[in-house]
XYZ file of C-alpha atoms in Angstrom:
328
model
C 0.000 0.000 0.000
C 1.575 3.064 -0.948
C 1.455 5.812 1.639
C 0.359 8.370 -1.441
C -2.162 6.486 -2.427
C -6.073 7.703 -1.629
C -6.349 4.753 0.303
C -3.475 5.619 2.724
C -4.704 9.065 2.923
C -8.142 8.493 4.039
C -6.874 5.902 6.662
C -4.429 8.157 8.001
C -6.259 11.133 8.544
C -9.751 9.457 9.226
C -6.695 8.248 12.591
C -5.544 11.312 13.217
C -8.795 12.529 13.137
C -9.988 10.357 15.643
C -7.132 10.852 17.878
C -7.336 14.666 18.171
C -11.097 14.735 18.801
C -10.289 12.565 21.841
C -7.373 14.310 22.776
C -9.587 17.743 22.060
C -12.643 16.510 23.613
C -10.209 15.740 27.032
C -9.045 18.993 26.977
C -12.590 21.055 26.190
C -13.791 18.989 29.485
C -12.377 20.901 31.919
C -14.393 23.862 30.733
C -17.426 22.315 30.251
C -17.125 22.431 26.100
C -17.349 18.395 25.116
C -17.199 15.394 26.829
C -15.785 11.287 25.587
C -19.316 10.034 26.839
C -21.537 12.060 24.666
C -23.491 11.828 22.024
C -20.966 14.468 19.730
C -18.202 12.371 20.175
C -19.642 8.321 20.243
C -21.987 8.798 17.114
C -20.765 12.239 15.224
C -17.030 11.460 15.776
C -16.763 8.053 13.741
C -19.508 9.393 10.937
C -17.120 11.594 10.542
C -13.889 9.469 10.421
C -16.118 6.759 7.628
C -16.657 9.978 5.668
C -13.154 11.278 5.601
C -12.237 7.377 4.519
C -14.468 7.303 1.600
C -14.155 10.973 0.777
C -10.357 9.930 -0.081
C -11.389 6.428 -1.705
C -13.358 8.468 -4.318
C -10.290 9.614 -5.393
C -9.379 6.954 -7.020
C -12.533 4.471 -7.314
C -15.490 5.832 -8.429
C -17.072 3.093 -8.786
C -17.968 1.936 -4.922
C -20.242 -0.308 -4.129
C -22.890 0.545 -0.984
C -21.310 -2.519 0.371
C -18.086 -1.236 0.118
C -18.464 1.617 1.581
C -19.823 0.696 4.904
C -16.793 -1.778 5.281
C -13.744 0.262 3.464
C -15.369 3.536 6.237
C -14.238 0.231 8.860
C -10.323 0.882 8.481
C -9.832 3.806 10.189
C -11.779 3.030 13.054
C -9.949 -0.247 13.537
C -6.774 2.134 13.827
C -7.542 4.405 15.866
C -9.125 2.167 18.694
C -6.017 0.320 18.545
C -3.803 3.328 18.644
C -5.930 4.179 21.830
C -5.097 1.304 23.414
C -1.520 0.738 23.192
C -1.012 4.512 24.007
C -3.281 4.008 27.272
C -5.446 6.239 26.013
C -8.696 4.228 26.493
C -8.775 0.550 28.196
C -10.573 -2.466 26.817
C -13.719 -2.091 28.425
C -14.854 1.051 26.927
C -12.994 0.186 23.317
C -14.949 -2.862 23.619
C -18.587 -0.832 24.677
C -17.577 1.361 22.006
C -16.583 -0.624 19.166
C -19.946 -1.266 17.629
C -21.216 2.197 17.445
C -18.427 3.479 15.785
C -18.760 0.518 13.416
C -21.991 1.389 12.546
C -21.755 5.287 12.646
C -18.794 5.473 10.507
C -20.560 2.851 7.773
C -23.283 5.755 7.682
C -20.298 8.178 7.074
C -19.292 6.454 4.476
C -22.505 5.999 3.108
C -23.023 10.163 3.265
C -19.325 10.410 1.517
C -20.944 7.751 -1.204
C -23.653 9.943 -1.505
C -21.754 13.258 -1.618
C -19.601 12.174 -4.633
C -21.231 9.816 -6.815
C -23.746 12.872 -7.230
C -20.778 15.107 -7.923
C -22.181 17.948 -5.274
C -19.829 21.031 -5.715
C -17.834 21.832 -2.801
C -17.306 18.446 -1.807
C -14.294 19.440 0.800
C -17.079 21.809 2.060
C -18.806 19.277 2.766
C -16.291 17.223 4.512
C -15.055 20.163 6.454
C -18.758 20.880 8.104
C -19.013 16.753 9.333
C -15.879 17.144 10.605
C -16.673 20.559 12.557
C -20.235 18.779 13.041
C -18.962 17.073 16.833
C -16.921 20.265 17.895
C -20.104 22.869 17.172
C -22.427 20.135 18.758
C -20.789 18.978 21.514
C -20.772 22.284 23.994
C -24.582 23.128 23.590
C -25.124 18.981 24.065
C -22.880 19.145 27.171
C -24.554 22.433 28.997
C -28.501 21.633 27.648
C -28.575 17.619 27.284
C -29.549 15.777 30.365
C -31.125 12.610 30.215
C -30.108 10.835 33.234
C -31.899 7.374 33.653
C -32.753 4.672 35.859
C -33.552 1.158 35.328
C -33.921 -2.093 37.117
C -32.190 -5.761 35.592
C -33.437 -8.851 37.195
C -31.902 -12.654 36.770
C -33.302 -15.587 38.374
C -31.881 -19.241 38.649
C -33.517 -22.504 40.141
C -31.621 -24.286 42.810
C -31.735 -28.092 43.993
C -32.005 -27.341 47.749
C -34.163 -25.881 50.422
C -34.410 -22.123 50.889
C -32.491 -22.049 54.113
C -29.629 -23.998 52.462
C -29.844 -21.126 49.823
C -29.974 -17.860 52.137
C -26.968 -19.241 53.876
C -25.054 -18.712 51.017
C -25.926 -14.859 50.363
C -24.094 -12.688 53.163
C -21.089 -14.510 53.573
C -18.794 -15.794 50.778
C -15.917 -17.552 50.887
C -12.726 -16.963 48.596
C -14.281 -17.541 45.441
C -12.068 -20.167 43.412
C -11.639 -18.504 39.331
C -13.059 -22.009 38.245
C -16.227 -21.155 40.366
C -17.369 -18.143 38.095
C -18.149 -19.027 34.356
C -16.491 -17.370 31.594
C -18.140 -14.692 30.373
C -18.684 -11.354 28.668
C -17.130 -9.053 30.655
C -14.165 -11.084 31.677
C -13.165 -11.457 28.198
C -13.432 -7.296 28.155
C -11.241 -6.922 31.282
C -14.259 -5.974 34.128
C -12.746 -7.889 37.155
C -14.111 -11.376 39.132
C -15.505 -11.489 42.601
C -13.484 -13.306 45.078
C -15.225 -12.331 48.178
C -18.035 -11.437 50.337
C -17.971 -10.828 54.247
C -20.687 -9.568 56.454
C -19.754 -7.289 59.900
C -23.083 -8.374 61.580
C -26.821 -9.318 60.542
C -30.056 -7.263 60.099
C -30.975 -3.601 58.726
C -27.990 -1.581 58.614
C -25.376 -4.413 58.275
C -22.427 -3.674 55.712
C -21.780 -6.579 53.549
C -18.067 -5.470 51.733
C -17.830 -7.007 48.345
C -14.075 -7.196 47.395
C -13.180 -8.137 43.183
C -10.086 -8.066 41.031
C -7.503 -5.586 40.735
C -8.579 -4.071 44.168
C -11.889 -3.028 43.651
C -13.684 -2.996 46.936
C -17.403 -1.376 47.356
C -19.775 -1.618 50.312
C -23.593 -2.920 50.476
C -25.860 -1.709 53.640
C -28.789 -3.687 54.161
C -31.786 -1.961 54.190
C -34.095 -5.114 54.209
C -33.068 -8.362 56.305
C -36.152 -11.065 56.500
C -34.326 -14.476 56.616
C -35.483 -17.362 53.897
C -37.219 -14.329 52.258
C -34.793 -11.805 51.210
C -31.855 -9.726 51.723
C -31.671 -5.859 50.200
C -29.170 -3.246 50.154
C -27.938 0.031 48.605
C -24.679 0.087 46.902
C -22.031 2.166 49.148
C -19.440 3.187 46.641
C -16.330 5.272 46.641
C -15.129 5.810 43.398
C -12.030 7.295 44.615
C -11.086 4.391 45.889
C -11.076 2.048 43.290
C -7.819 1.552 41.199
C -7.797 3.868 38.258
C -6.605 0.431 36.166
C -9.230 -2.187 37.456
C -11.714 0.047 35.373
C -11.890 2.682 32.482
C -12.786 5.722 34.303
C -15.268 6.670 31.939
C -17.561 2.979 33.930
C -16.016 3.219 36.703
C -18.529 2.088 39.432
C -20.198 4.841 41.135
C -18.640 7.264 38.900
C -20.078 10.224 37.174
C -21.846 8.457 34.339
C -22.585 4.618 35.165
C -23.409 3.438 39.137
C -25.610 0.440 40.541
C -27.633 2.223 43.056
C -29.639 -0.887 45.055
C -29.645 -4.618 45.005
C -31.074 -7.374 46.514
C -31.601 -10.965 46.388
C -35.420 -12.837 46.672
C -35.842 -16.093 47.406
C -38.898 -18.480 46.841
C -39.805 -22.011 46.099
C -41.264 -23.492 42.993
C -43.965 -26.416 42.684
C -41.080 -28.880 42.502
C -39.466 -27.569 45.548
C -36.905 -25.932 44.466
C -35.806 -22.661 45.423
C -35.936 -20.170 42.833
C -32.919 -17.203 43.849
C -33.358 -13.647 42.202
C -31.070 -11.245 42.024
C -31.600 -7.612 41.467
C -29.740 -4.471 40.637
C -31.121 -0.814 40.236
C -28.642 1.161 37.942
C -28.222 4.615 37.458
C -27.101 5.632 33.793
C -26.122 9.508 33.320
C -25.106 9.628 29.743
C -26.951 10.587 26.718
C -26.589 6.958 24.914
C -29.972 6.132 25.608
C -30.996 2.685 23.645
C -27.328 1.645 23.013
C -26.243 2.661 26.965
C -29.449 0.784 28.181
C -28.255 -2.149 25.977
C -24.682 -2.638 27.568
C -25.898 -1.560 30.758
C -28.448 -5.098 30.591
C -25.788 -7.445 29.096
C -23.014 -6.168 31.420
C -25.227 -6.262 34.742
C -26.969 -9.776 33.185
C -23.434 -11.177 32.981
C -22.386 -10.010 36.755
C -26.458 -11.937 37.981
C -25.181 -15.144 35.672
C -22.028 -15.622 37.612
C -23.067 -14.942 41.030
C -26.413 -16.636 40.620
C -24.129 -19.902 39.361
C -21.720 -19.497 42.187
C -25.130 -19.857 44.726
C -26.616 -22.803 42.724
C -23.552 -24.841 42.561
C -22.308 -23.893 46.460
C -25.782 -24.427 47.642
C -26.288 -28.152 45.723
C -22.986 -29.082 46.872
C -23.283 -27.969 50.309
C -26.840 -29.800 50.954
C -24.809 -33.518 48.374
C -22.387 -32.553 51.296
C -24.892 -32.503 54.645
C -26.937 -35.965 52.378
C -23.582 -37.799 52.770
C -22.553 -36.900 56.413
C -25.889 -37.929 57.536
């Protein structure tokens, strides 16, 4: 690939493109002009960087396909996320969260770059000039005026093989969690960190059951609801400052400024078979603009944390009450 070629060119500036909005949009924060978790710079940003790629293709193909132009406006993204990692710019999890809207948004780019040229609108480096002023123009006025803070519940629920108090005696206390005890899933393979323990400092309303992870992340749960066999509630006592600025991207860091669990709780009941049916719950706040596509990774994420914990209770529970069947 020649580095003079329309090819290269698009690809290399649809990067750098990408690089110095996020390195703009860091600096803007501070005075309240833009913002990484906004609308401006998730959805606008990578329209623009799949028009700047096909802008540059027309150069020397004019003869595109629709098909090609939503995976050609691909390259550039691809870079630049990658670029963000290795320079510590942005960690896995939020690459990962972000990686299929900018996909999709810079295919649309491309798409509008298609458009742009095959109709041979004068002014075409007008035109690529306003989409890529488009997220800087936007982003202040979206930042100062667009609030759409929202809450929403995700519930899981498992059956177990054992009685309901064999169950609840699982739930306040856990013991070092072994990594072959949690399932592999979602958000492992995108860096969020594993429980390994839970530990209770007394019983009741008003108890503080500490919840301690990977990579030092350490939160706090107060019962506010304690009826044995029944159910066990709590709010979510975070500290963001004192989680590890590595164990996760700051941008979902728990109890941060855009993405916190607010309340929990697990219900227990029994089924016509007899077995006990666990459910957890988790009330999240979500303070960014993302609506849908926030909502979205806020389920699967939250889904994936229920999975593994709900598993760790089945299997503990089953094998505690095989355990008690063989003593006796």
């Amino acid at each position: 690939m020649q580095l003079n070629s329309p090819k290269s060119i698009g690809i290399l500036l649809g990067t750098l493109y990408g690089i110095f909005m996020r390195l703009f949009v860091e600096l803007v924060n501070a005075y309240n002009l833009g913002s990484l978790v906004s609308i401006s710079f998730m959805f606008l940003v990578p329209v623009a960087i799949g028009y700047i790629r096909i802008h540059f293709e027309y150069n020397e193909s004019k003869t595109l396909t629709k098909r090609q132009m939503i995976t050609i406006a691909w390259q550039p993204i691809f870079v630049f996320l990658f670029v963000s990692i290795i320079t510590l710019l942005e960690g896995s999890i939020c690459v990962a969260m972000a990686l299929p809207a900018f996909m999709f948004f810079a295919s649309i780019g491309g798409l509008l770059a298609g458009f742009v040229r095959k109709r041979k609108i004068k002014k075409a480096n007008s035109s690529l000039l306003s989409i890529a002023l488009l997220p800087i123009l936007l982003s202040p006025i979206e930042v100062n005026f667009l609030h759409l803070s929202k809450t929403y519940e995700v519930t899981n629920s498992i059956a177990i093989n054992a009685p309901i108090n064999v169950v609840w005696q699982q739930l306040a206390n856990v013991s070092d969690i072994k990594p072959q005890e949690v399932p592999f899933s979602l958000t492992q393979l995108i860096g969020v960190p594993k429980p390994l323990k839970a530990s209770m400092n007394a019983s009741g309303i008003g108890a503080v059951r500490t919840s301690t992870w990977q990579k030092g992340v350490v939160f706090k749960e107060v019962i506010t609801d304690w009826q044995p066999n029944k159910q066990m509630h709590y709010r979510f006592d975070i500290d963001p400052d004192a989680i590890p600025n590595d164990a996760l991207d700051k941008h979902v860091k728990l109890g941060g400024e855009y993405f916190s669990p607010l309340y929990g709780g697990y219900e227990l009941s029994e089924d016509k078979s007899g077995n006990t049916i666990l459910t957890l719950k988790t009330t999240v706040q979500d303070n960014t603009n993302f609506g849908v596509y926030s909502r979205i990774w806020g389920e699967v994420i939250f889904q994936d944390f229920h999975h593994s914990l709900l598993t760790l209770m089945k299997n503990r529970a089953e094998k505690s009450l095989i355990a008690a069947v063989s003593y006796n």
